[in-house]
Coordinates of N, CA, C and O in Angstrom, one line a residue:
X1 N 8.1 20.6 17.6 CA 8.8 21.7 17.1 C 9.2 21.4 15.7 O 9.9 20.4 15.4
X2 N 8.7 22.3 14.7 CA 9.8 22.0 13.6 C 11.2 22.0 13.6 O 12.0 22.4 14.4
X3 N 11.3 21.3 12.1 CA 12.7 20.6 12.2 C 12.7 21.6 10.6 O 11.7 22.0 10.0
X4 N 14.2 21.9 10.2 CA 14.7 22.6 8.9 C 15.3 21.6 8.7 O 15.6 20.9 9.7
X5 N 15.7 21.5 7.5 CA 16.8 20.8 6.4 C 17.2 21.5 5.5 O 16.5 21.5 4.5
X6 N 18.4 22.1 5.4 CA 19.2 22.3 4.5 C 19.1 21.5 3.4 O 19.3 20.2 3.3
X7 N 18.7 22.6 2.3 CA 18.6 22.0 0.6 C 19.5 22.7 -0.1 O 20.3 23.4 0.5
X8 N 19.3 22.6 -1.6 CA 20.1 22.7 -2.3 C 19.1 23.0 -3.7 O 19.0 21.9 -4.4
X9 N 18.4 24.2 -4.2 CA 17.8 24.0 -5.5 C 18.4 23.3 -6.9 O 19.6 23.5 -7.2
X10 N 17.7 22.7 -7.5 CA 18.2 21.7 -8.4 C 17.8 22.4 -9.6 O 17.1 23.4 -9.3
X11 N 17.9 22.3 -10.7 CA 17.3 22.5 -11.7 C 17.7 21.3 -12.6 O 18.5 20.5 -12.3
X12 N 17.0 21.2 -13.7 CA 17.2 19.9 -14.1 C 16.5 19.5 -15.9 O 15.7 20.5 -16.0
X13 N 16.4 19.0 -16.7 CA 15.6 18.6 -17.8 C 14.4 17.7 -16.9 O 14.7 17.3 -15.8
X14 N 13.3 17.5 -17.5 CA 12.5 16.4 -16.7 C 13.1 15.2 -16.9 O 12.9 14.6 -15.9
X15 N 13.9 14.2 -17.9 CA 14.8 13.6 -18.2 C 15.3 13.2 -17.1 O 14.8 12.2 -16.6
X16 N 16.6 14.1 -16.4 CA 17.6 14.0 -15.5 C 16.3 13.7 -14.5 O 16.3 12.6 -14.0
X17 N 15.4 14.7 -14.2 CA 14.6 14.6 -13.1 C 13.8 13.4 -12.5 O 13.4 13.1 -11.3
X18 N 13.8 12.6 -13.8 CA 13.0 11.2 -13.9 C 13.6 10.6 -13.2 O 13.1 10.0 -12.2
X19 N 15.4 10.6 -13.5 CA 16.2 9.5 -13.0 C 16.0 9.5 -11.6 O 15.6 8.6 -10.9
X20 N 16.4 11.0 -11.3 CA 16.6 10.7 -9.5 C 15.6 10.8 -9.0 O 15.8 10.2 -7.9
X21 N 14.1 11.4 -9.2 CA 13.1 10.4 -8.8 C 13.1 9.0 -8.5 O 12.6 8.4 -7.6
X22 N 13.9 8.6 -9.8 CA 14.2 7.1 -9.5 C 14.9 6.5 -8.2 O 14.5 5.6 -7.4
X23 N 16.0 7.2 -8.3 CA 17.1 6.8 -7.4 C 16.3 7.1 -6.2 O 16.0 6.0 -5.5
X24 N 16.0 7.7 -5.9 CA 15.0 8.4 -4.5 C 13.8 7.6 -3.8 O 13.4 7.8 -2.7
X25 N 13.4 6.5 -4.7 CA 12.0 6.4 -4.7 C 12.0 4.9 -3.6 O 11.2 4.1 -3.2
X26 N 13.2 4.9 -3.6 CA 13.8 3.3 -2.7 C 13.5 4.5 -1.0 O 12.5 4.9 -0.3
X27 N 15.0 4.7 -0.8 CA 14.7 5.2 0.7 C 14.2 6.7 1.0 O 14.0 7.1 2.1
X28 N 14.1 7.5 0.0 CA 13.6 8.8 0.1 C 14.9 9.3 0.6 O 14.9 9.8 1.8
X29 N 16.1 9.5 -0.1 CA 17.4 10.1 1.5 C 17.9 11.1 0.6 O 19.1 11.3 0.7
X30 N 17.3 11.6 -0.3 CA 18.2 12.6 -1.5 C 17.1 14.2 -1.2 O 17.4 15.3 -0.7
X31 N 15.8 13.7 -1.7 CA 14.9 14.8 -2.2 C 13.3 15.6 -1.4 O 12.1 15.3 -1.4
X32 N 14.2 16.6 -0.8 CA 13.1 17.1 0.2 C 12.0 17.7 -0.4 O 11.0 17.6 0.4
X33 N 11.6 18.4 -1.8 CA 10.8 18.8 -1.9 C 10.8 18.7 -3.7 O 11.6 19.3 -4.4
X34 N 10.0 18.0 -4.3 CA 9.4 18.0 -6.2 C 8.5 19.1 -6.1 O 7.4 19.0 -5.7
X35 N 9.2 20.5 -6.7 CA 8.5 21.7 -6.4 C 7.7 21.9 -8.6 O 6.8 22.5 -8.9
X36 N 8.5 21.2 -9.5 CA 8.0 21.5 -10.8 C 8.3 20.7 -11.6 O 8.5 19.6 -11.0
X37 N 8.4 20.8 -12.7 CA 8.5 19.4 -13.9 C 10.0 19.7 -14.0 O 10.6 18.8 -14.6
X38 N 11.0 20.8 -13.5 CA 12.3 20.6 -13.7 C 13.0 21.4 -12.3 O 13.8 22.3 -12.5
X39 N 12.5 21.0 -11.2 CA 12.9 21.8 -10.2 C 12.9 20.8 -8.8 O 11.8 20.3 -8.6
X40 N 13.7 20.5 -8.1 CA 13.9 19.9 -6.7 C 14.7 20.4 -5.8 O 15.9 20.8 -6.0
X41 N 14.4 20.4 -4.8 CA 14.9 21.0 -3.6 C 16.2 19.3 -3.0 O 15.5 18.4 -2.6
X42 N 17.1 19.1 -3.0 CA 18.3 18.6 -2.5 C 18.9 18.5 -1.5 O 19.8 19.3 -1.4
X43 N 18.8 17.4 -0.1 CA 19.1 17.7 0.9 C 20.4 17.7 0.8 O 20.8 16.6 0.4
X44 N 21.5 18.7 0.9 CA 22.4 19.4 0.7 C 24.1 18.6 1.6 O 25.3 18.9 1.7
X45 N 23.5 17.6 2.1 CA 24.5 16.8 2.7 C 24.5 15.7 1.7 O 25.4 14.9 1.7
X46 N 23.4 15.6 0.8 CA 23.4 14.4 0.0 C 23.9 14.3 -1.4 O 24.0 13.3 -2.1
X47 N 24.1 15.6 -1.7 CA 24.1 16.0 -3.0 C 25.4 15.3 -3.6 O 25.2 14.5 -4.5
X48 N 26.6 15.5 -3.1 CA 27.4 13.9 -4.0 C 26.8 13.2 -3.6 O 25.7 13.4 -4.0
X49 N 26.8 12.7 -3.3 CA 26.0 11.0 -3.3 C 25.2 11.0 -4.4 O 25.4 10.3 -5.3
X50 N 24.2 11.8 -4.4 CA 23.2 11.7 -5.7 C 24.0 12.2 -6.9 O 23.9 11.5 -7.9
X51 N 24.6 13.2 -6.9 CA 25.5 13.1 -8.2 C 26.5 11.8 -9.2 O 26.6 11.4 -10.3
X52 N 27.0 11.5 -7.7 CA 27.8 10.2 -8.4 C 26.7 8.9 -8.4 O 27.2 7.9 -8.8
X53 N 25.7 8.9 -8.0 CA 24.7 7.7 -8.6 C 24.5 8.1 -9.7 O 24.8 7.5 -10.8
X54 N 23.9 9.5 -9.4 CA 23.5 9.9 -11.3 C 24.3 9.3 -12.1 O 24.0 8.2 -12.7
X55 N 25.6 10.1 -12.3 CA 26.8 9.6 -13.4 C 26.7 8.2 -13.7 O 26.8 7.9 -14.8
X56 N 26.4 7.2 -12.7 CA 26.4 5.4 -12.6 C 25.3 5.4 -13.3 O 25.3 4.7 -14.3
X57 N 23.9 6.3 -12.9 CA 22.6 5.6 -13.7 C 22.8 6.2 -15.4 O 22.2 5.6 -16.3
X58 N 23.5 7.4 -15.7 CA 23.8 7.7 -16.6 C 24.8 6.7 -17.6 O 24.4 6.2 -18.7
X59 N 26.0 6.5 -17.1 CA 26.9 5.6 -17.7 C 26.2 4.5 -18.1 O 26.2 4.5 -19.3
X60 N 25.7 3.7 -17.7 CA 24.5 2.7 -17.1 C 23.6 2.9 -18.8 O 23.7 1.9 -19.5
X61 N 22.9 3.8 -19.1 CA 21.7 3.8 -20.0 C 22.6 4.4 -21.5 O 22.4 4.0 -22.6
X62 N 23.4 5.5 -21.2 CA 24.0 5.7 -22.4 C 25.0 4.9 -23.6 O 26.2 4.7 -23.2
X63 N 24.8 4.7 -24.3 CA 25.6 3.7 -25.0 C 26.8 4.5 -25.7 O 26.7 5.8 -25.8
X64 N 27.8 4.0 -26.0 CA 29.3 4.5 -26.3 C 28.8 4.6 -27.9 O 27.9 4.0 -28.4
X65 N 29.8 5.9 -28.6 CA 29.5 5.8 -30.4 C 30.7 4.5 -30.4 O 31.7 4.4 -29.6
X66 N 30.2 3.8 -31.5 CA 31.1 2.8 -32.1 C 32.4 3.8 -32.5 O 32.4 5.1 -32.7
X67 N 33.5 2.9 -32.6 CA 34.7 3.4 -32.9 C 35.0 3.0 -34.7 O 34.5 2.0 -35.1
X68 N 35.5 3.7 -35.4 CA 35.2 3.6 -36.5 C 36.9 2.9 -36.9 O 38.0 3.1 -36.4
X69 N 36.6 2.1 -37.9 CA 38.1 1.3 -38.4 C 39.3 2.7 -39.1 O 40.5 2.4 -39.4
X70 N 38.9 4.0 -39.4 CA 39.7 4.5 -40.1 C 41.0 4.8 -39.1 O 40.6 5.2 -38.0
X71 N 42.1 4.5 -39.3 CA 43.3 5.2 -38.3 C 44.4 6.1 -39.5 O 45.4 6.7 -39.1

């Protein structure tokens, strides 16, 4: 018998989309369906979880602007 899963459409830059492909590509527990170059279907119990990885793989690659000496 089929089984349903509750998703969650994503939309995304292909960028962002790269990442959580990434994150995904270990146990598969985020992303039910890569429907376009900026679209994913989100199993919808997982969605924090993959958000707050995001933010970490984000934090993670983006670098801080230098602070400048003027005060």
């Amino acid at each position: 018998m089929p089984k349903a899963i509750k998703g969650v459409l994503v939309e995304c830059d292909p960028s962002i989309k790269a990442i959580i492909l990434k994150i995904d590509q270990d146990k598969h527990d985020y992303i039910v369906e890569d429907l376009d170059d900026q679209t994913l279907v989100i199993k919808e119990n997982q969605l924090a979880s993959l958000k707050a990885r995001l933010e970490e793989e984000l934090a993670n690659t983006q670098q801080m602007p230098e602070e400048s000496g003027s005060d």
